[in-house]
Amino acid sequence: MARESNIHLKTPAELEIMREAGRINSLALAAVRELLKPGVTTADLNAAAEEVLRKHGAYSPFKNYGYPPYPASVCVSINEELVHGIPGKRKLQEGDIVSVDCGTVLDGYVGDSAFTAGVGEISPTARKLIEVTEQALYVGIAMMRAGNKTGDVSAAIQQFVEGNGFHVVREYTGHGVGRSMHEEPQVPNYGTPGTGVLLRAGMAIALEPMVLIGTHRTRVRPDRWTVVSADGSLTAHYEHSVAVTEGDPLILTVP
Ligand code: MF3
Ligand code: CO
């Protein structure tokens, strides 16, 4: 593992393991997506993801992360909940939009990915929010080329989201990913082109647009994890772990 400041450049062999971790992570998220129906509890979603990880000899880096220790393997965040919602007894309802974030550790390497989807029929506004957030992720990924800087990625995401009339979170960012879930560099969803860290082949970054309808402001609920929009407006979150290569960016967290 090469080292440049605190940024770990991954070898092709390491990226192969991360690709497999990412593949398993995508299977766990696909299993959760299948369950997004009214009446299903958020704990059911967590159990479905855990089952997939266990079958593949993997586990989630979310479990026991941070303080107070995060108590589950996935985050399930509904409507105004932006990220880090804790699974439990709450039942999904028709019209909810649900963000599911899952991590995988396989052979010591991490994959980290998230999506947002509706339960049954959702409002046109909710649909647009989800589409813009997903597209913002791919707009960011397209900028993840050797020679660009992290600020180019951040600015592209911000401009796309704000150009569509929505807001990007300030307090939570994308991040390097590898042996640890959170490595350097941080990659915010807002920024200035030409600034930040130079992207080099072998960097792996979890890019994660977190988008709010009303304002960019957030609060943390008394459970000390669940992040919600300050104004109660709808939110969405997409994430992929992506490697910078000599050519096109390599999305790790896909089947
Ligand atoms: N994917 C998220 C992140 O990148 C979720 C981790 S929060 C945790 O930070 F507590 F669940 F681990
Ligand atoms: Co992440």
PDB file of C-alpha atoms and ligand atoms in Angstrom:
ATOM      1  CA  MET A   1       0.000   0.000   0.000  1.00  0.00           C
ATOM      2  CA  ALA A   2       1.639   3.209  -1.177  1.00  0.00           C
ATOM      3  CA  ARG A   3       1.328   6.263   1.007  1.00  0.00           C
ATOM      4  CA  GLU A   4       1.142   9.903  -0.044  1.00  0.00           C
ATOM      5  CA  SER A   5       0.649  12.234   2.912  1.00  0.00           C
ATOM      6  CA  ASN A   6      -2.277  10.525   4.631  1.00  0.00           C
ATOM      7  CA  ILE A   7      -3.873   9.348   1.427  1.00  0.00           C
ATOM      8  CA  HIS A   8      -3.605   5.635   0.773  1.00  0.00           C
ATOM      9  CA  LEU A   9      -3.116   4.792  -2.889  1.00  0.00           C
ATOM     10  CA  LYS A  10      -4.512   1.330  -3.579  1.00  0.00           C
ATOM     11  CA  THR A  11      -2.666  -1.254  -5.634  1.00  0.00           C
ATOM     12  CA  PRO A  12      -4.550  -3.141  -8.363  1.00  0.00           C
ATOM     13  CA  ALA A  13      -4.696  -6.148  -5.998  1.00  0.00           C
ATOM     14  CA  GLU A  14      -6.255  -4.026  -3.248  1.00  0.00           C
ATOM     15  CA  LEU A  15      -8.758  -2.552  -5.699  1.00  0.00           C
ATOM     16  CA  GLU A  16      -9.741  -6.072  -6.702  1.00  0.00           C
ATOM     17  CA  ILE A  17     -10.687  -6.849  -3.103  1.00  0.00           C
ATOM     18  CA  MET A  18     -12.497  -3.521  -2.816  1.00  0.00           C
ATOM     19  CA  ARG A  19     -14.386  -4.331  -5.989  1.00  0.00           C
ATOM     20  CA  GLU A  20     -15.566  -7.595  -4.404  1.00  0.00           C
ATOM     21  CA  ALA A  21     -16.525  -5.808  -1.162  1.00  0.00           C
ATOM     22  CA  GLY A  22     -18.419  -3.313  -3.318  1.00  0.00           C
ATOM     23  CA  ARG A  23     -20.152  -6.073  -5.240  1.00  0.00           C
ATOM     24  CA  ILE A  24     -21.383  -7.676  -2.029  1.00  0.00           C
ATOM     25  CA  ASN A  25     -22.467  -4.266  -0.746  1.00  0.00           C
ATOM     26  CA  SER A  26     -24.561  -3.778  -3.876  1.00  0.00           C
ATOM     27  CA  LEU A  27     -26.228  -7.176  -3.327  1.00  0.00           C
ATOM     28  CA  ALA A  28     -27.119  -6.183   0.238  1.00  0.00           C
ATOM     29  CA  LEU A  29     -28.637  -2.913  -0.986  1.00  0.00           C
ATOM     30  CA  ALA A  30     -30.541  -4.754  -3.736  1.00  0.00           C
ATOM     31  CA  ALA A  31     -32.046  -7.087  -1.123  1.00  0.00           C
ATOM     32  CA  VAL A  32     -33.181  -4.061   0.886  1.00  0.00           C
ATOM     33  CA  ARG A  33     -34.646  -2.374  -2.191  1.00  0.00           C
ATOM     34  CA  GLU A  34     -36.834  -5.447  -2.824  1.00  0.00           C
ATOM     35  CA  LEU A  35     -38.393  -4.966   0.620  1.00  0.00           C
ATOM     36  CA  LEU A  36     -39.397  -1.304   0.264  1.00  0.00           C
ATOM     37  CA  LYS A  37     -43.136  -1.800   0.699  1.00  0.00           C
ATOM     38  CA  PRO A  38     -45.712  -0.432   3.154  1.00  0.00           C
ATOM     39  CA  GLY A  39     -45.702  -2.252   6.501  1.00  0.00           C
ATOM     40  CA  VAL A  40     -42.094  -3.456   6.358  1.00  0.00           C
ATOM     41  CA  THR A  41     -40.114  -2.247   9.383  1.00  0.00           C
ATOM     42  CA  THR A  42     -36.769  -0.522   9.138  1.00  0.00           C
ATOM     43  CA  ALA A  43     -35.371  -3.339  11.327  1.00  0.00           C
ATOM     44  CA  ASP A  44     -36.493  -5.780   8.598  1.00  0.00           C
ATOM     45  CA  LEU A  45     -34.363  -3.816   6.110  1.00  0.00           C
ATOM     46  CA  ASN A  46     -31.359  -4.034   8.418  1.00  0.00           C
ATOM     47  CA  ALA A  47     -31.862  -7.801   8.848  1.00  0.00           C
ATOM     48  CA  ALA A  48     -32.052  -8.356   5.088  1.00  0.00           C
ATOM     49  CA  ALA A  49     -28.768  -6.548   4.504  1.00  0.00           C
ATOM     50  CA  GLU A  50     -27.063  -8.372   7.383  1.00  0.00           C
ATOM     51  CA  GLU A  51     -28.153 -11.712   5.955  1.00  0.00           C
ATOM     52  CA  VAL A  52     -26.533 -10.967   2.582  1.00  0.00           C
ATOM     53  CA  LEU A  53     -23.299  -9.762   4.202  1.00  0.00           C
ATOM     54  CA  ARG A  54     -23.129 -12.810   6.488  1.00  0.00           C
ATOM     55  CA  LYS A  55     -23.654 -15.221   3.574  1.00  0.00           C
ATOM     56  CA  HIS A  56     -20.627 -13.711   1.840  1.00  0.00           C
ATOM     57  CA  GLY A  57     -18.385 -13.775   4.895  1.00  0.00           C
ATOM     58  CA  ALA A  58     -18.607 -10.007   5.227  1.00  0.00           C
ATOM     59  CA  TYR A  59     -19.932  -7.580   7.852  1.00  0.00           C
ATOM     60  CA  SER A  60     -20.839  -3.913   8.131  1.00  0.00           C
ATOM     61  CA  PRO A  61     -18.355  -1.330   9.418  1.00  0.00           C
ATOM     62  CA  PHE A  62     -21.315   0.717  10.680  1.00  0.00           C
ATOM     63  CA  LYS A  63     -22.017  -1.630  13.620  1.00  0.00           C
ATOM     64  CA  ASN A  64     -20.586  -0.071  16.813  1.00  0.00           C
ATOM     65  CA  TYR A  65     -19.050   2.810  14.853  1.00  0.00           C
ATOM     66  CA  GLY A  66     -18.529   6.107  16.669  1.00  0.00           C
ATOM     67  CA  TYR A  67     -20.078   7.332  19.904  1.00  0.00           C
ATOM     68  CA  PRO A  68     -22.628   6.464  21.038  1.00  0.00           C
ATOM     69  CA  PRO A  69     -21.840   3.225  19.151  1.00  0.00           C
ATOM     70  CA  TYR A  70     -24.019   2.998  16.042  1.00  0.00           C
ATOM     71  CA  PRO A  71     -26.313   0.025  16.758  1.00  0.00           C
ATOM     72  CA  ALA A  72     -27.030  -1.392  13.276  1.00  0.00           C
ATOM     73  CA  SER A  73     -25.480  -2.531   9.975  1.00  0.00           C
ATOM     74  CA  VAL A  74     -27.317  -0.074   7.741  1.00  0.00           C
ATOM     75  CA  CYS A  75     -28.696   3.434   8.106  1.00  0.00           C
ATOM     76  CA  VAL A  76     -32.356   3.900   7.151  1.00  0.00           C
ATOM     77  CA  SER A  77     -33.425   7.533   6.832  1.00  0.00           C
ATOM     78  CA  ILE A  78     -37.023   8.396   5.961  1.00  0.00           C
ATOM     79  CA  ASN A  79     -38.320  11.655   4.401  1.00  0.00           C
ATOM     80  CA  GLU A  80     -36.823  14.584   6.378  1.00  0.00           C
ATOM     81  CA  GLU A  81     -34.216  12.196   7.812  1.00  0.00           C
ATOM     82  CA  LEU A  82     -31.123  12.853   5.686  1.00  0.00           C
ATOM     83  CA  VAL A  83     -28.625  10.265   6.947  1.00  0.00           C
ATOM     84  CA  HIS A  84     -27.784   7.992   9.891  1.00  0.00           C
ATOM     85  CA  GLY A  85     -31.374   6.974  10.739  1.00  0.00           C
ATOM     86  CA  ILE A  86     -31.338   3.997  13.112  1.00  0.00           C
ATOM     87  CA  PRO A  87     -33.397   0.931  12.080  1.00  0.00           C
ATOM     88  CA  GLY A  88     -36.149  -0.142  14.480  1.00  0.00           C
ATOM     89  CA  LYS A  89     -39.877  -0.772  14.751  1.00  0.00           C
ATOM     90  CA  ARG A  90     -40.972   2.031  12.422  1.00  0.00           C
ATOM     91  CA  LYS A  91     -43.017   0.765   9.478  1.00  0.00           C
ATOM     92  CA  LEU A  92     -42.628   2.111   5.952  1.00  0.00           C
ATOM     93  CA  GLN A  93     -45.679   3.897   4.592  1.00  0.00           C
ATOM     94  CA  GLU A  94     -46.941   4.519   1.077  1.00  0.00           C
ATOM     95  CA  GLY A  95     -45.388   7.778  -0.157  1.00  0.00           C
ATOM     96  CA  ASP A  96     -42.286   7.670   2.073  1.00  0.00           C
ATOM     97  CA  ILE A  97     -38.880   8.183   0.535  1.00  0.00           C
ATOM     98  CA  VAL A  98     -36.267   5.977   2.131  1.00  0.00           C
ATOM     99  CA  SER A  99     -32.499   6.399   2.066  1.00  0.00           C
ATOM    100  CA  VAL A 100     -30.558   3.231   2.767  1.00  0.00           C
ATOM    101  CA  ASP A 101     -26.819   3.382   3.427  1.00  0.00           C
ATOM    102  CA  CYS A 102     -24.818   0.171   3.763  1.00  0.00           C
ATOM    103  CA  GLY A 103     -21.176  -0.658   4.315  1.00  0.00           C
ATOM    104  CA  THR A 104     -19.294  -3.903   3.765  1.00  0.00           C
ATOM    105  CA  VAL A 105     -16.002  -5.112   5.165  1.00  0.00           C
ATOM    106  CA  LEU A 106     -14.487  -7.977   3.173  1.00  0.00           C
ATOM    107  CA  ASP A 107     -10.941  -9.219   3.807  1.00  0.00           C
ATOM    108  CA  GLY A 108     -10.191  -5.967   5.621  1.00  0.00           C
ATOM    109  CA  TYR A 109     -11.418  -3.604   2.897  1.00  0.00           C
ATOM    110  CA  VAL A 110     -14.526  -1.438   2.928  1.00  0.00           C
ATOM    111  CA  GLY A 111     -17.286  -0.723   0.421  1.00  0.00           C
ATOM    112  CA  ASP A 112     -19.766   2.074   1.192  1.00  0.00           C
ATOM    113  CA  SER A 113     -22.860   2.929  -0.838  1.00  0.00           C
ATOM    114  CA  ALA A 114     -26.363   4.355  -0.496  1.00  0.00           C
ATOM    115  CA  PHE A 115     -29.533   5.004  -2.470  1.00  0.00           C
ATOM    116  CA  THR A 116     -32.922   6.652  -1.981  1.00  0.00           C
ATOM    117  CA  ALA A 117     -36.181   5.175  -3.269  1.00  0.00           C
ATOM    118  CA  GLY A 118     -39.908   5.662  -2.825  1.00  0.00           C
ATOM    119  CA  VAL A 119     -42.429   3.393  -1.137  1.00  0.00           C
ATOM    120  CA  GLY A 120     -45.311   2.977  -3.602  1.00  0.00           C
ATOM    121  CA  GLU A 121     -46.506   6.217  -5.198  1.00  0.00           C
ATOM    122  CA  ILE A 122     -44.484   9.307  -4.283  1.00  0.00           C
ATOM    123  CA  SER A 123     -45.005  12.983  -5.075  1.00  0.00           C
ATOM    124  CA  PRO A 124     -43.512  14.543  -8.229  1.00  0.00           C
ATOM    125  CA  THR A 125     -41.294  16.708  -6.005  1.00  0.00           C
ATOM    126  CA  ALA A 126     -39.967  13.670  -4.158  1.00  0.00           C
ATOM    127  CA  ARG A 127     -39.309  11.960  -7.486  1.00  0.00           C
ATOM    128  CA  LYS A 128     -37.383  14.961  -8.791  1.00  0.00           C
ATOM    129  CA  LEU A 129     -35.356  15.160  -5.563  1.00  0.00           C
ATOM    130  CA  ILE A 130     -34.340  11.519  -5.872  1.00  0.00           C
ATOM    131  CA  GLU A 131     -33.451  11.882  -9.569  1.00  0.00           C
ATOM    132  CA  VAL A 132     -31.369  15.005  -9.016  1.00  0.00           C
ATOM    133  CA  THR A 133     -29.508  13.405  -6.111  1.00  0.00           C
ATOM    134  CA  GLU A 134     -28.695  10.270  -8.117  1.00  0.00           C
ATOM    135  CA  GLN A 135     -27.621  12.340 -11.127  1.00  0.00           C
ATOM    136  CA  ALA A 136     -25.476  14.534  -8.856  1.00  0.00           C
ATOM    137  CA  LEU A 137     -23.573  11.427  -7.813  1.00  0.00           C
ATOM    138  CA  TYR A 138     -22.801  10.566 -11.453  1.00  0.00           C
ATOM    139  CA  VAL A 139     -21.906  14.188 -12.250  1.00  0.00           C
ATOM    140  CA  GLY A 140     -19.371  13.970  -9.396  1.00  0.00           C
ATOM    141  CA  ILE A 141     -18.074  10.572 -10.457  1.00  0.00           C
ATOM    142  CA  ALA A 142     -17.442  11.870 -13.990  1.00  0.00           C
ATOM    143  CA  MET A 143     -15.019  14.416 -12.494  1.00  0.00           C
ATOM    144  CA  MET A 144     -13.039  11.744 -10.655  1.00  0.00           C
ATOM    145  CA  ARG A 145     -10.169  11.630 -13.123  1.00  0.00           C
ATOM    146  CA  ALA A 146      -6.452  11.720 -12.379  1.00  0.00           C
ATOM    147  CA  GLY A 147      -5.250  15.321 -12.639  1.00  0.00           C
ATOM    148  CA  ASN A 148      -8.515  16.850 -11.450  1.00  0.00           C
ATOM    149  CA  LYS A 149      -8.816  18.094  -7.871  1.00  0.00           C
ATOM    150  CA  THR A 150     -11.360  17.237  -5.198  1.00  0.00           C
ATOM    151  CA  GLY A 151     -12.738  20.776  -5.517  1.00  0.00           C
ATOM    152  CA  ASP A 152     -13.642  20.037  -9.149  1.00  0.00           C
ATOM    153  CA  VAL A 153     -15.738  17.081  -7.981  1.00  0.00           C
ATOM    154  CA  SER A 154     -17.333  19.047  -5.125  1.00  0.00           C
ATOM    155  CA  ALA A 155     -18.134  22.071  -7.303  1.00  0.00           C
ATOM    156  CA  ALA A 156     -19.689  19.925 -10.028  1.00  0.00           C
ATOM    157  CA  ILE A 157     -22.036  18.308  -7.491  1.00  0.00           C
ATOM    158  CA  GLN A 158     -22.976  21.633  -5.899  1.00  0.00           C
ATOM    159  CA  GLN A 159     -23.601  23.379  -9.226  1.00  0.00           C
ATOM    160  CA  PHE A 160     -25.765  20.538 -10.478  1.00  0.00           C
ATOM    161  CA  VAL A 161     -27.863  20.321  -7.310  1.00  0.00           C
ATOM    162  CA  GLU A 162     -28.295  24.073  -6.870  1.00  0.00           C
ATOM    163  CA  GLY A 163     -28.996  24.462 -10.590  1.00  0.00           C
ATOM    164  CA  ASN A 164     -31.967  22.190  -9.974  1.00  0.00           C
ATOM    165  CA  GLY A 165     -33.179  24.350  -7.090  1.00  0.00           C
ATOM    166  CA  PHE A 166     -32.085  22.075  -4.227  1.00  0.00           C
ATOM    167  CA  HIS A 167     -29.424  22.373  -1.521  1.00  0.00           C
ATOM    168  CA  VAL A 168     -26.325  20.386  -0.553  1.00  0.00           C
ATOM    169  CA  VAL A 169     -25.445  19.525   3.024  1.00  0.00           C
ATOM    170  CA  ARG A 170     -22.461  21.264   4.583  1.00  0.00           C
ATOM    171  CA  GLU A 171     -21.711  19.215   7.711  1.00  0.00           C
ATOM    172  CA  TYR A 172     -21.248  15.776   6.130  1.00  0.00           C
ATOM    173  CA  THR A 173     -18.915  14.879   3.282  1.00  0.00           C
ATOM    174  CA  GLY A 174     -17.692  12.162   0.994  1.00  0.00           C
ATOM    175  CA  HIS A 175     -14.446  10.544   2.066  1.00  0.00           C
ATOM    176  CA  GLY A 176     -11.538   8.334   1.143  1.00  0.00           C
ATOM    177  CA  VAL A 177     -12.315   4.654   1.674  1.00  0.00           C
ATOM    178  CA  GLY A 178     -10.110   1.579   1.971  1.00  0.00           C
ATOM    179  CA  ARG A 179      -8.934  -0.348   5.003  1.00  0.00           C
ATOM    180  CA  SER A 180     -10.946   2.188   6.981  1.00  0.00           C
ATOM    181  CA  MET A 181     -14.443   3.421   6.191  1.00  0.00           C
ATOM    182  CA  HIS A 182     -13.263   7.004   6.536  1.00  0.00           C
ATOM    183  CA  GLU A 183      -9.887   7.938   5.095  1.00  0.00           C
ATOM    184  CA  GLU A 184      -8.513  11.156   3.666  1.00  0.00           C
ATOM    185  CA  PRO A 185      -9.349  13.105   1.626  1.00  0.00           C
ATOM    186  CA  GLN A 186     -12.725  14.518   2.573  1.00  0.00           C
ATOM    187  CA  VAL A 187     -14.789  15.388  -0.491  1.00  0.00           C
ATOM    188  CA  PRO A 188     -17.587  17.845   0.365  1.00  0.00           C
ATOM    189  CA  ASN A 189     -20.669  18.287  -1.808  1.00  0.00           C
ATOM    190  CA  TYR A 190     -19.821  21.958  -2.234  1.00  0.00           C
ATOM    191  CA  GLY A 191     -16.595  23.666  -3.252  1.00  0.00           C
ATOM    192  CA  THR A 192     -14.480  25.623  -5.693  1.00  0.00           C
ATOM    193  CA  PRO A 193     -13.014  24.237  -8.929  1.00  0.00           C
ATOM    194  CA  GLY A 194      -9.226  23.965  -8.988  1.00  0.00           C
ATOM    195  CA  THR A 195      -8.888  23.702  -5.194  1.00  0.00           C
ATOM    196  CA  GLY A 196      -8.355  20.771  -2.843  1.00  0.00           C
ATOM    197  CA  VAL A 197      -6.434  17.539  -3.217  1.00  0.00           C
ATOM    198  CA  LEU A 198      -5.020  16.374  -6.561  1.00  0.00           C
ATOM    199  CA  LEU A 199      -6.659  13.138  -7.673  1.00  0.00           C
ATOM    200  CA  ARG A 200      -4.262  10.327  -8.537  1.00  0.00           C
ATOM    201  CA  ALA A 201      -4.745   6.818  -9.899  1.00  0.00           C
ATOM    202  CA  GLY A 202      -5.247   4.436  -6.964  1.00  0.00           C
ATOM    203  CA  MET A 203      -7.266   6.801  -4.801  1.00  0.00           C
ATOM    204  CA  ALA A 204     -10.586   5.371  -3.660  1.00  0.00           C
ATOM    205  CA  ILE A 205     -13.307   7.772  -2.580  1.00  0.00           C
ATOM    206  CA  ALA A 206     -16.847   7.322  -1.343  1.00  0.00           C
ATOM    207  CA  LEU A 207     -18.740  10.147  -2.997  1.00  0.00           C
ATOM    208  CA  GLU A 208     -22.085  10.900  -1.362  1.00  0.00           C
ATOM    209  CA  PRO A 209     -24.372  13.742  -2.382  1.00  0.00           C
ATOM    210  CA  MET A 210     -26.820  14.541   0.446  1.00  0.00           C
ATOM    211  CA  VAL A 211     -29.530  16.826  -0.880  1.00  0.00           C
ATOM    212  CA  LEU A 212     -32.266  18.860   0.834  1.00  0.00           C
ATOM    213  CA  ILE A 213     -35.279  20.608  -0.674  1.00  0.00           C
ATOM    214  CA  GLY A 214     -35.748  23.572   1.680  1.00  0.00           C
ATOM    215  CA  THR A 215     -32.385  24.831   2.961  1.00  0.00           C
ATOM    216  CA  HIS A 216     -28.986  23.196   3.574  1.00  0.00           C
ATOM    217  CA  ARG A 217     -29.447  23.339   7.343  1.00  0.00           C
ATOM    218  CA  THR A 218     -29.621  20.166   9.417  1.00  0.00           C
ATOM    219  CA  ARG A 219     -30.168  19.091  13.018  1.00  0.00           C
ATOM    220  CA  VAL A 220     -29.274  15.911  14.886  1.00  0.00           C
ATOM    221  CA  ARG A 221     -32.096  14.211  16.788  1.00  0.00           C
ATOM    222  CA  PRO A 222     -31.765  13.411  20.519  1.00  0.00           C
ATOM    223  CA  ASP A 223     -30.774   9.820  19.585  1.00  0.00           C
ATOM    224  CA  ARG A 224     -27.482  11.552  18.625  1.00  0.00           C
ATOM    225  CA  TRP A 225     -27.357   9.882  15.192  1.00  0.00           C
ATOM    226  CA  THR A 226     -30.347  10.737  13.036  1.00  0.00           C
ATOM    227  CA  VAL A 227     -29.604  13.805  10.913  1.00  0.00           C
ATOM    228  CA  VAL A 228     -32.743  15.641   9.730  1.00  0.00           C
ATOM    229  CA  SER A 229     -33.401  18.720   7.632  1.00  0.00           C
ATOM    230  CA  ALA A 230     -33.826  21.695   9.986  1.00  0.00           C
ATOM    231  CA  ASP A 231     -37.046  22.745   8.238  1.00  0.00           C
ATOM    232  CA  GLY A 232     -38.524  19.246   7.977  1.00  0.00           C
ATOM    233  CA  SER A 233     -38.348  19.226   4.179  1.00  0.00           C
ATOM    234  CA  LEU A 234     -37.600  16.063   2.186  1.00  0.00           C
ATOM    235  CA  THR A 235     -34.027  14.863   1.709  1.00  0.00           C
ATOM    236  CA  ALA A 236     -32.164  12.272  -0.366  1.00  0.00           C
ATOM    237  CA  HIS A 237     -28.768  10.541  -0.369  1.00  0.00           C
ATOM    238  CA  TYR A 238     -26.823   8.559  -2.954  1.00  0.00           C
ATOM    239  CA  GLU A 239     -23.345   7.117  -2.531  1.00  0.00           C
ATOM    240  CA  HIS A 240     -20.820   4.997  -4.425  1.00  0.00           C
ATOM    241  CA  SER A 241     -17.278   4.017  -3.579  1.00  0.00           C
ATOM    242  CA  VAL A 242     -15.207   4.892  -6.659  1.00  0.00           C
ATOM    243  CA  ALA A 243     -11.563   4.399  -7.638  1.00  0.00           C
ATOM    244  CA  VAL A 244      -9.562   6.924  -9.637  1.00  0.00           C
ATOM    245  CA  THR A 245      -7.666   5.142 -12.448  1.00  0.00           C
ATOM    246  CA  GLU A 246      -5.429   6.149 -15.349  1.00  0.00           C
ATOM    247  CA  GLY A 247      -8.628   6.215 -17.408  1.00  0.00           C
ATOM    248  CA  ASP A 248     -12.320   6.234 -16.546  1.00  0.00           C
ATOM    249  CA  PRO A 249     -13.421   6.225 -12.897  1.00  0.00           C
ATOM    250  CA  LEU A 250     -14.103   2.695 -11.607  1.00  0.00           C
ATOM    251  CA  ILE A 251     -17.308   2.364  -9.578  1.00  0.00           C
ATOM    252  CA  LEU A 252     -16.638  -0.296  -6.947  1.00  0.00           C
ATOM    253  CA  THR A 253     -20.074  -0.641  -5.339  1.00  0.00           C
ATOM    254  CA  VAL A 254     -21.971  -2.204  -8.256  1.00  0.00           C
ATOM    255  CA  PRO A 255     -22.941  -5.828  -9.067  1.00  0.00           C
TER     256      PRO A 255
HETATM  257  N1  MF3 B   1     -21.890   5.741   4.776  1.00  0.00           N
HETATM  258  C1  MF3 B   1     -21.888   6.586   5.927  1.00  0.00           C
HETATM  259  C2  MF3 B   1     -20.599   7.349   6.001  1.00  0.00           C
HETATM  260  O1  MF3 B   1     -19.932   7.378   5.046  1.00  0.00           O
HETATM  261  C3  MF3 B   1     -22.479   5.994   7.111  1.00  0.00           C
HETATM  262  C4  MF3 B   1     -21.666   5.665   8.279  1.00  0.00           C
HETATM  263  S1  MF3 B   1     -22.414   6.153   9.706  1.00  0.00           S
HETATM  264  C5  MF3 B   1     -22.439   4.820  10.717  1.00  0.00           C
HETATM  265  O2  MF3 B   1     -20.235   8.013   6.927  1.00  0.00           O
HETATM  266  F1  MF3 B   1     -22.488   5.198  11.891  1.00  0.00           F
HETATM  267  F2  MF3 B   1     -23.462   4.081  10.428  1.00  0.00           F
HETATM  268  F3  MF3 B   1     -21.366   4.108  10.582  1.00  0.00           F
HETATM  269 CO    CO B   2     -19.830   7.117   3.237  1.00  0.00          CO
END
